[in-house]
Amino acid sequence: HCVGIIGAPFSKGQQRDGVQRGADLIRAAGLVQKLKGQGCVVKDYGNLIFEDIPNDEPIGRLKTPRAVGRANELLAGAVLKIKSDGNTCVMLGGDHSLAIGSISGHAASRHELSVLWVDAHADINTPLTTPTGNIHGQPLSYLIHELHSKIPIIPHFSWLKPCVAAKDIVYIGLRDVDPEEHYILKHLGIKMFSMTEVDRLGIAKVMEQTCDHMFSKVKKPIHLSFDIDALDPSVSPATGTPAAGGLTYREGIYITEHICQTGLLSAVDMVEVNPKQGKTEDEIKSTVNAAVDLILSCFGRVREG
Ligand SMILES: CN[C@](CCCC[B-](O)(O)O)(CCN1CCCCC1)C(=O)O
Ligand SMILES: [Mn+2]
Ligand SMILES: [Mn+2]
Ligand SMILES: [Mn+2]
């Protein structure tokens, strides 16, 4: 595996300080060395630098929209470059609004994508349905062709064009979905495995059916967008929007081992690690170590040795 890493120390898709430190914490836990240790060729492209945007007043309910738009424009360019260099891209967040740029940049390189969204949340509020105005709860709404008419013109978002079809999205881990999001999911018929399905089917069947869905027509490169809050807070407490009843460590690893085996993984987001949301050092370590192990399993680490 050839892996290109980009750090996106960005927090303005939400209101909690600290999530911008996720990338460097994951590096400090040895991600690059461990990937090399399992035979990967790794290039670390460093961290993006996000200039402050003054007077970034809310637009409607949207908070710091200009900063989010600009950050994602930068990220999209960086991901496109990493893909053009022939790597599988690993984007280290930062909050989940960064998926706007990560998926846009990936789509600019590989065009049609399958998106596997592993998250407690659907992150599909539109600027008009969002209950908080936090753009980390909205990224998919900007990316999906079928929702384009629902997205108003927003300063610093003019570079952005929808690039994913609803049928090419699969969710795993949902358990905290807003009513308006649920309506959108049903209306668009988006494939989802909530925690109810994980419990009913078991993770092996969930992955089997996820792959059946993604490969039902033509096989496309996979973009895995992994929000660390998909895992149970007992495993990954240091995150901004924890929700009880999440994936076990083993289920998370099973997902990434299985996606690795498809041979189609083309880009990974690992987002929402927030050290300031951990009550103890151990909580931060548990969260960061889970993020590292999930990424290692994306690139060939298997539990049998
Ligand atoms: C579920 N939607 C939320 C959370 C988004 C989490 C983003 B992620 O990237 O971490 O997944 C929360 C909305 N609720 C907040 C508490 C009161 C009810 C609404 C939102 O702000 O849109
Ligand atoms: Mn989430
Ligand atoms: Mn437009
Ligand atoms: Mn998310």
Tab-separated table of C-alpha atoms and ligand atoms in Angstrom:
chain	number	residue	atom	x	y	z
A	1	HIS	CA	0.000	0.000	0.000
A	2	CYS	CA	1.195	3.523	-0.913
A	3	VAL	CA	-0.239	5.919	1.668
A	4	GLY	CA	-0.330	9.723	1.565
A	5	ILE	CA	-1.173	11.450	4.833
A	6	ILE	CA	-2.597	14.984	5.108
A	7	GLY	CA	-3.334	16.668	8.425
A	8	ALA	CA	-6.211	19.132	8.588
A	9	PRO	CA	-6.065	20.866	11.980
A	10	PHE	CA	-9.496	22.487	11.637
A	11	SER	CA	-12.281	22.964	14.188
A	12	LYS	CA	-14.697	25.550	12.793
A	13	GLY	CA	-17.261	23.033	11.585
A	14	GLN	CA	-18.336	22.865	15.237
A	15	GLN	CA	-18.027	24.750	18.544
A	16	ARG	CA	-15.679	22.680	20.709
A	17	ASP	CA	-11.997	23.683	20.819
A	18	GLY	CA	-9.426	20.898	20.664
A	19	VAL	CA	-10.476	18.839	17.650
A	20	GLN	CA	-7.854	20.689	15.585
A	21	ARG	CA	-5.210	18.761	17.547
A	22	GLY	CA	-6.384	15.335	16.402
A	23	ALA	CA	-4.000	15.008	13.473
A	24	ASP	CA	-0.832	15.629	15.469
A	25	LEU	CA	-1.998	13.359	18.307
A	26	ILE	CA	-2.541	10.512	15.830
A	27	ARG	CA	0.929	11.118	14.369
A	28	ALA	CA	2.486	11.270	17.832
A	29	ALA	CA	0.973	7.838	18.543
A	30	GLY	CA	3.217	6.473	15.778
A	31	LEU	CA	0.929	6.177	12.753
A	32	VAL	CA	3.649	6.689	10.125
A	33	GLN	CA	6.167	4.324	11.775
A	34	LYS	CA	3.497	1.676	12.336
A	35	LEU	CA	2.282	1.862	8.712
A	36	LYS	CA	5.896	1.502	7.517
A	37	GLY	CA	6.341	-1.375	9.971
A	38	GLN	CA	3.551	-3.280	8.210
A	39	GLY	CA	5.089	-2.734	4.794
A	40	CYS	CA	3.394	0.425	3.582
A	41	VAL	CA	5.200	3.115	1.592
A	42	VAL	CA	4.191	6.288	3.426
A	43	LYS	CA	4.456	9.949	2.444
A	44	ASP	CA	3.402	12.478	5.069
A	45	TYR	CA	2.286	15.678	3.303
A	46	GLY	CA	2.188	17.528	6.634
A	47	ASN	CA	-0.590	19.756	7.937
A	48	LEU	CA	-2.618	22.268	5.977
A	49	ILE	CA	-2.368	25.826	7.290
A	50	PHE	CA	-5.746	27.531	7.612
A	51	GLU	CA	-5.574	31.321	7.550
A	52	ASP	CA	-7.949	33.084	9.910
A	53	ILE	CA	-10.902	34.711	8.160
A	54	PRO	CA	-11.998	37.896	9.999
A	55	ASN	CA	-15.653	38.950	10.245
A	56	ASP	CA	-16.847	35.446	9.429
A	57	GLU	CA	-20.381	36.274	10.553
A	58	PRO	CA	-23.088	33.601	10.568
A	59	ILE	CA	-25.146	33.248	7.401
A	60	GLY	CA	-28.598	32.178	8.457
A	61	ARG	CA	-27.814	29.546	11.076
A	62	LEU	CA	-24.473	28.574	9.492
A	63	LYS	CA	-21.545	29.250	11.825
A	64	THR	CA	-18.157	30.393	10.442
A	65	PRO	CA	-19.220	29.440	6.902
A	66	ARG	CA	-16.380	31.272	5.112
A	67	ALA	CA	-13.688	29.515	7.140
A	68	VAL	CA	-15.304	26.137	6.458
A	69	GLY	CA	-15.612	26.838	2.740
A	70	ARG	CA	-12.041	28.059	2.427
A	71	ALA	CA	-10.548	25.212	4.493
A	72	ASN	CA	-12.303	22.637	2.349
A	73	GLU	CA	-11.202	24.298	-0.884
A	74	LEU	CA	-7.606	23.961	0.333
A	75	LEU	CA	-8.146	20.380	1.463
A	76	ALA	CA	-9.738	19.388	-1.849
A	77	GLY	CA	-6.626	20.568	-3.698
A	78	ALA	CA	-4.335	18.680	-1.330
A	79	VAL	CA	-6.308	15.425	-1.629
A	80	LEU	CA	-6.332	15.721	-5.436
A	81	LYS	CA	-2.538	16.099	-5.364
A	82	ILE	CA	-2.102	13.085	-3.060
A	83	LYS	CA	-4.320	10.975	-5.333
A	84	SER	CA	-2.497	12.226	-8.446
A	85	ASP	CA	0.753	11.068	-6.821
A	86	GLY	CA	-0.721	7.550	-6.763
A	87	ASN	CA	-1.455	7.185	-3.062
A	88	THR	CA	-4.368	6.062	-0.985
A	89	CYS	CA	-5.170	9.281	0.882
A	90	VAL	CA	-5.487	9.440	4.683
A	91	MET	CA	-6.991	12.719	5.922
A	92	LEU	CA	-6.536	13.321	9.638
A	93	GLY	CA	-9.011	15.808	11.167
A	94	GLY	CA	-10.178	18.032	12.505
A	95	ASP	CA	-13.943	18.000	12.494
A	96	HIS	CA	-16.195	16.198	10.008
A	97	SER	CA	-16.962	19.290	7.904
A	98	LEU	CA	-13.592	18.411	6.323
A	99	ALA	CA	-15.259	15.563	4.430
A	100	ILE	CA	-16.552	18.270	2.066
A	101	GLY	CA	-13.016	18.915	0.829
A	102	SER	CA	-11.751	15.367	1.194
A	103	ILE	CA	-14.530	13.820	-0.884
A	104	SER	CA	-14.487	16.708	-3.401
A	105	GLY	CA	-10.753	16.328	-3.958
A	106	HIS	CA	-11.074	12.557	-4.183
A	107	ALA	CA	-13.908	12.841	-6.720
A	108	ALA	CA	-11.840	15.290	-8.790
A	109	SER	CA	-9.286	12.498	-9.118
A	110	ARG	CA	-11.384	9.338	-9.360
A	111	HIS	CA	-14.791	10.714	-10.431
A	112	GLU	CA	-17.413	8.109	-9.398
A	113	LEU	CA	-16.952	6.998	-5.767
A	114	SER	CA	-18.609	4.732	-3.234
A	115	VAL	CA	-18.805	6.494	0.123
A	116	LEU	CA	-18.874	4.452	3.339
A	117	TRP	CA	-19.850	6.794	6.198
A	118	VAL	CA	-19.108	5.252	9.605
A	119	ASP	CA	-20.608	7.546	12.218
A	120	ALA	CA	-23.128	7.815	15.050
A	121	HIS	CA	-24.608	10.651	13.002
A	122	ALA	CA	-25.830	11.060	9.408
A	123	ASP	CA	-24.117	14.458	8.874
A	124	ILE	CA	-26.688	15.229	6.196
A	125	ASN	CA	-28.485	18.307	7.546
A	126	THR	CA	-28.844	21.044	4.932
A	127	PRO	CA	-28.129	24.700	5.751
A	128	LEU	CA	-31.907	25.026	6.190
A	129	THR	CA	-32.525	21.921	8.354
A	130	THR	CA	-29.498	22.138	10.666
A	131	PRO	CA	-30.599	22.490	14.298
A	132	THR	CA	-27.203	23.838	15.399
A	133	GLY	CA	-25.690	25.596	12.396
A	134	ASN	CA	-22.577	23.451	12.891
A	135	ILE	CA	-21.358	22.420	9.458
A	136	HIS	CA	-19.826	19.146	10.753
A	137	GLY	CA	-23.456	17.958	10.886
A	138	GLN	CA	-24.021	18.859	7.217
A	139	PRO	CA	-21.109	17.769	4.960
A	140	LEU	CA	-22.982	15.183	2.890
A	141	SER	CA	-25.746	17.648	1.976
A	142	TYR	CA	-23.209	19.697	-0.035
A	143	LEU	CA	-21.850	16.630	-1.826
A	144	ILE	CA	-24.965	14.764	-2.983
A	145	HIS	CA	-26.336	15.495	-6.467
A	146	GLU	CA	-29.940	14.991	-5.343
A	147	LEU	CA	-29.665	17.706	-2.651
A	148	HIS	CA	-28.030	20.343	-4.835
A	149	SER	CA	-31.223	22.389	-5.118
A	150	LYS	CA	-31.383	22.563	-1.315
A	151	ILE	CA	-28.005	24.295	-0.965
A	152	PRO	CA	-28.026	28.115	-1.084
A	153	ILE	CA	-25.134	30.147	-2.468
A	154	ILE	CA	-22.596	30.556	0.346
A	155	PRO	CA	-19.449	32.732	0.257
A	156	HIS	CA	-16.268	30.613	-0.229
A	157	PHE	CA	-18.344	27.616	-1.365
A	158	SER	CA	-18.530	28.587	-5.056
A	159	TRP	CA	-15.701	26.120	-5.881
A	160	LEU	CA	-17.849	23.233	-4.622
A	161	LYS	CA	-19.937	21.021	-6.929
A	162	PRO	CA	-21.906	17.947	-5.817
A	163	CYS	CA	-20.012	14.774	-6.719
A	164	VAL	CA	-21.722	11.782	-5.056
A	165	ALA	CA	-24.971	9.995	-5.921
A	166	ALA	CA	-27.265	9.016	-3.037
A	167	LYS	CA	-27.224	5.390	-4.222
A	168	ASP	CA	-23.440	5.317	-3.759
A	169	ILE	CA	-23.552	6.088	-0.024
A	170	VAL	CA	-23.711	3.525	2.790
A	171	TYR	CA	-23.947	4.361	6.498
A	172	ILE	CA	-22.804	2.181	9.397
A	173	GLY	CA	-23.283	3.071	13.078
A	174	LEU	CA	-26.196	5.547	13.015
A	175	ARG	CA	-27.873	6.115	16.385
A	176	ASP	CA	-28.343	9.906	16.745
A	177	VAL	CA	-30.137	11.214	13.657
A	178	ASP	CA	-32.190	14.425	13.524
A	179	PRO	CA	-35.817	14.106	12.276
A	180	GLU	CA	-35.086	16.193	9.186
A	181	GLU	CA	-32.043	14.025	8.420
A	182	HIS	CA	-34.155	10.902	8.756
A	183	TYR	CA	-36.645	12.322	6.258
A	184	ILE	CA	-33.793	13.028	3.804
A	185	LEU	CA	-32.340	9.510	4.239
A	186	LYS	CA	-35.722	7.902	3.573
A	187	HIS	CA	-36.622	10.269	0.724
A	188	LEU	CA	-33.323	9.549	-1.044
A	189	GLY	CA	-33.423	5.851	-0.193
A	190	ILE	CA	-29.867	5.930	1.159
A	191	LYS	CA	-28.590	2.534	2.370
A	192	MET	CA	-28.017	2.536	6.106
A	193	PHE	CA	-26.996	0.081	8.789
A	194	SER	CA	-27.945	1.772	12.063
A	195	MET	CA	-26.849	0.256	15.350
A	196	THR	CA	-30.142	-1.681	15.261
A	197	GLU	CA	-29.032	-3.450	12.074
A	198	VAL	CA	-25.555	-3.982	13.537
A	199	ASP	CA	-27.214	-5.714	16.509
A	200	ARG	CA	-29.707	-7.645	14.388
A	201	LEU	CA	-27.371	-8.807	11.628
A	202	GLY	CA	-23.947	-8.773	13.264
A	203	ILE	CA	-21.013	-6.886	11.754
A	204	ALA	CA	-20.035	-9.671	9.345
A	205	LYS	CA	-23.445	-9.602	7.639
A	206	VAL	CA	-23.444	-5.802	7.702
A	207	MET	CA	-20.144	-5.757	5.803
A	208	GLU	CA	-21.349	-8.454	3.389
A	209	GLN	CA	-24.483	-6.445	2.598
A	210	THR	CA	-22.515	-3.174	2.466
A	211	CYS	CA	-20.239	-4.637	-0.194
A	212	ASP	CA	-23.170	-6.212	-2.073
A	213	HIS	CA	-24.749	-2.748	-2.210
A	214	MET	CA	-21.550	-0.928	-3.229
A	215	PHE	CA	-20.651	-3.478	-5.897
A	216	SER	CA	-24.207	-4.084	-7.148
A	217	LYS	CA	-23.440	-2.223	-10.361
A	218	VAL	CA	-19.912	-1.162	-11.330
A	219	LYS	CA	-17.127	-1.373	-8.717
A	220	LYS	CA	-15.986	2.129	-7.769
A	221	PRO	CA	-13.116	3.366	-5.594
A	222	ILE	CA	-14.160	3.524	-1.928
A	223	HIS	CA	-14.015	6.667	0.201
A	224	LEU	CA	-14.205	5.653	3.872
A	225	SER	CA	-15.215	8.590	6.078
A	226	PHE	CA	-14.727	7.409	9.651
A	227	ASP	CA	-16.010	9.596	12.514
A	228	ILE	CA	-14.386	8.284	15.702
A	229	ASP	CA	-17.714	8.883	17.501
A	230	ALA	CA	-19.052	5.845	15.602
A	231	LEU	CA	-17.283	3.796	18.274
A	232	ASP	CA	-18.857	3.442	21.693
A	233	PRO	CA	-17.833	6.214	24.106
A	234	SER	CA	-16.318	3.489	26.319
A	235	VAL	CA	-13.714	3.084	23.549
A	236	SER	CA	-13.463	6.628	22.186
A	237	PRO	CA	-14.695	9.143	24.778
A	238	ALA	CA	-12.497	12.038	23.596
A	239	THR	CA	-14.821	13.350	20.897
A	240	GLY	CA	-17.229	16.238	20.584
A	241	THR	CA	-20.599	14.536	20.136
A	242	PRO	CA	-20.476	11.141	21.873
A	243	ALA	CA	-23.575	8.921	21.723
A	244	ALA	CA	-24.193	5.807	23.821
A	245	GLY	CA	-24.518	2.368	22.269
A	246	GLY	CA	-21.784	2.551	19.649
A	247	LEU	CA	-19.566	0.112	17.779
A	248	THR	CA	-17.153	-1.979	19.798
A	249	TYR	CA	-13.438	-1.703	19.097
A	250	ARG	CA	-13.671	-5.148	17.433
A	251	GLU	CA	-16.570	-4.122	15.193
A	252	GLY	CA	-14.672	-1.022	14.093
A	253	ILE	CA	-11.589	-3.071	13.268
A	254	TYR	CA	-13.713	-5.660	11.431
A	255	ILE	CA	-15.111	-2.866	9.224
A	256	THR	CA	-11.675	-1.577	8.254
A	257	GLU	CA	-10.145	-5.079	7.835
A	258	HIS	CA	-13.032	-5.951	5.502
A	259	ILE	CA	-12.750	-2.728	3.490
A	260	CYS	CA	-9.010	-3.356	3.123
A	261	GLN	CA	-9.726	-6.802	1.674
A	262	THR	CA	-11.882	-5.300	-1.108
A	263	GLY	CA	-8.718	-3.779	-2.574
A	264	LEU	CA	-10.823	-0.739	-3.522
A	265	LEU	CA	-10.031	1.617	-0.641
A	266	SER	CA	-8.922	4.891	-2.221
A	267	ALA	CA	-9.243	7.489	0.573
A	268	VAL	CA	-9.866	7.504	4.329
A	269	ASP	CA	-11.001	10.298	6.651
A	270	MET	CA	-10.321	9.883	10.373
A	271	VAL	CA	-12.058	12.768	12.147
A	272	GLU	CA	-13.478	14.163	15.394
A	273	VAL	CA	-10.734	13.083	17.799
A	274	ASN	CA	-10.829	15.874	20.403
A	275	PRO	CA	-8.349	15.603	23.315
A	276	LYS	CA	-10.137	18.344	25.231
A	277	GLN	CA	-13.234	16.137	25.411
A	278	GLY	CA	-11.324	13.416	27.237
A	279	LYS	CA	-11.625	13.568	31.035
A	280	THR	CA	-8.337	11.731	31.631
A	281	GLU	CA	-5.122	10.969	29.770
A	282	ASP	CA	-6.303	7.366	29.467
A	283	GLU	CA	-9.500	8.489	27.739
A	284	ILE	CA	-7.463	10.489	25.232
A	285	LYS	CA	-5.058	7.560	24.703
A	286	SER	CA	-7.903	5.087	24.187
A	287	THR	CA	-9.489	7.357	21.589
A	288	VAL	CA	-6.243	8.085	19.726
A	289	ASN	CA	-5.108	4.443	19.817
A	290	ALA	CA	-8.444	3.316	18.364
A	291	ALA	CA	-8.048	5.843	15.541
A	292	VAL	CA	-4.519	4.594	14.816
A	293	ASP	CA	-5.526	0.920	14.914
A	294	LEU	CA	-8.497	1.542	12.593
A	295	ILE	CA	-6.175	3.174	10.048
A	296	LEU	CA	-3.585	0.360	10.373
A	297	SER	CA	-6.359	-2.164	9.612
A	298	CYS	CA	-7.266	-0.167	6.481
A	299	PHE	CA	-3.777	-0.932	5.205
A	300	GLY	CA	-3.294	-4.595	5.876
A	301	ARG	CA	-2.893	-5.116	9.594
A	302	VAL	CA	-4.742	-8.311	10.536
A	303	ARG	CA	-5.368	-9.613	14.002
A	304	GLU	CA	-4.118	-13.115	13.203
A	305	GLY	CA	-0.609	-11.663	12.773
B	1	LIG	C1	-27.248	14.981	14.808
B	1	LIG	N1	-26.985	16.318	14.333
B	1	LIG	C2	-26.155	17.180	15.141
B	1	LIG	C3	-24.797	16.555	15.425
B	1	LIG	C4	-23.873	16.500	14.289
B	1	LIG	C5	-22.611	15.702	14.630
B	1	LIG	C6	-21.560	15.859	13.590
B	1	LIG	B1	-20.465	14.729	13.559
B	1	LIG	O1	-19.522	15.009	12.518
B	1	LIG	O2	-19.826	14.597	14.820
B	1	LIG	O3	-21.083	13.463	13.220
B	1	LIG	C7	-26.727	17.397	16.548
B	1	LIG	C8	-28.029	18.033	16.620
B	1	LIG	N2	-28.617	17.786	17.942
B	1	LIG	C9	-27.851	18.498	19.017
B	1	LIG	C10	-28.453	18.288	20.391
B	1	LIG	C11	-29.919	18.666	20.396
B	1	LIG	C12	-30.677	17.974	19.266
B	1	LIG	C13	-30.031	18.245	17.937
B	1	LIG	C14	-26.026	18.508	14.388
B	1	LIG	O4	-25.475	19.448	14.939
B	1	LIG	O5	-26.505	18.563	13.218
B	2	MN	MN	-20.564	11.836	14.538
B	3	MN	MN	-24.521	25.536	-7.834
B	4	MN	MN	-19.500	12.921	11.607
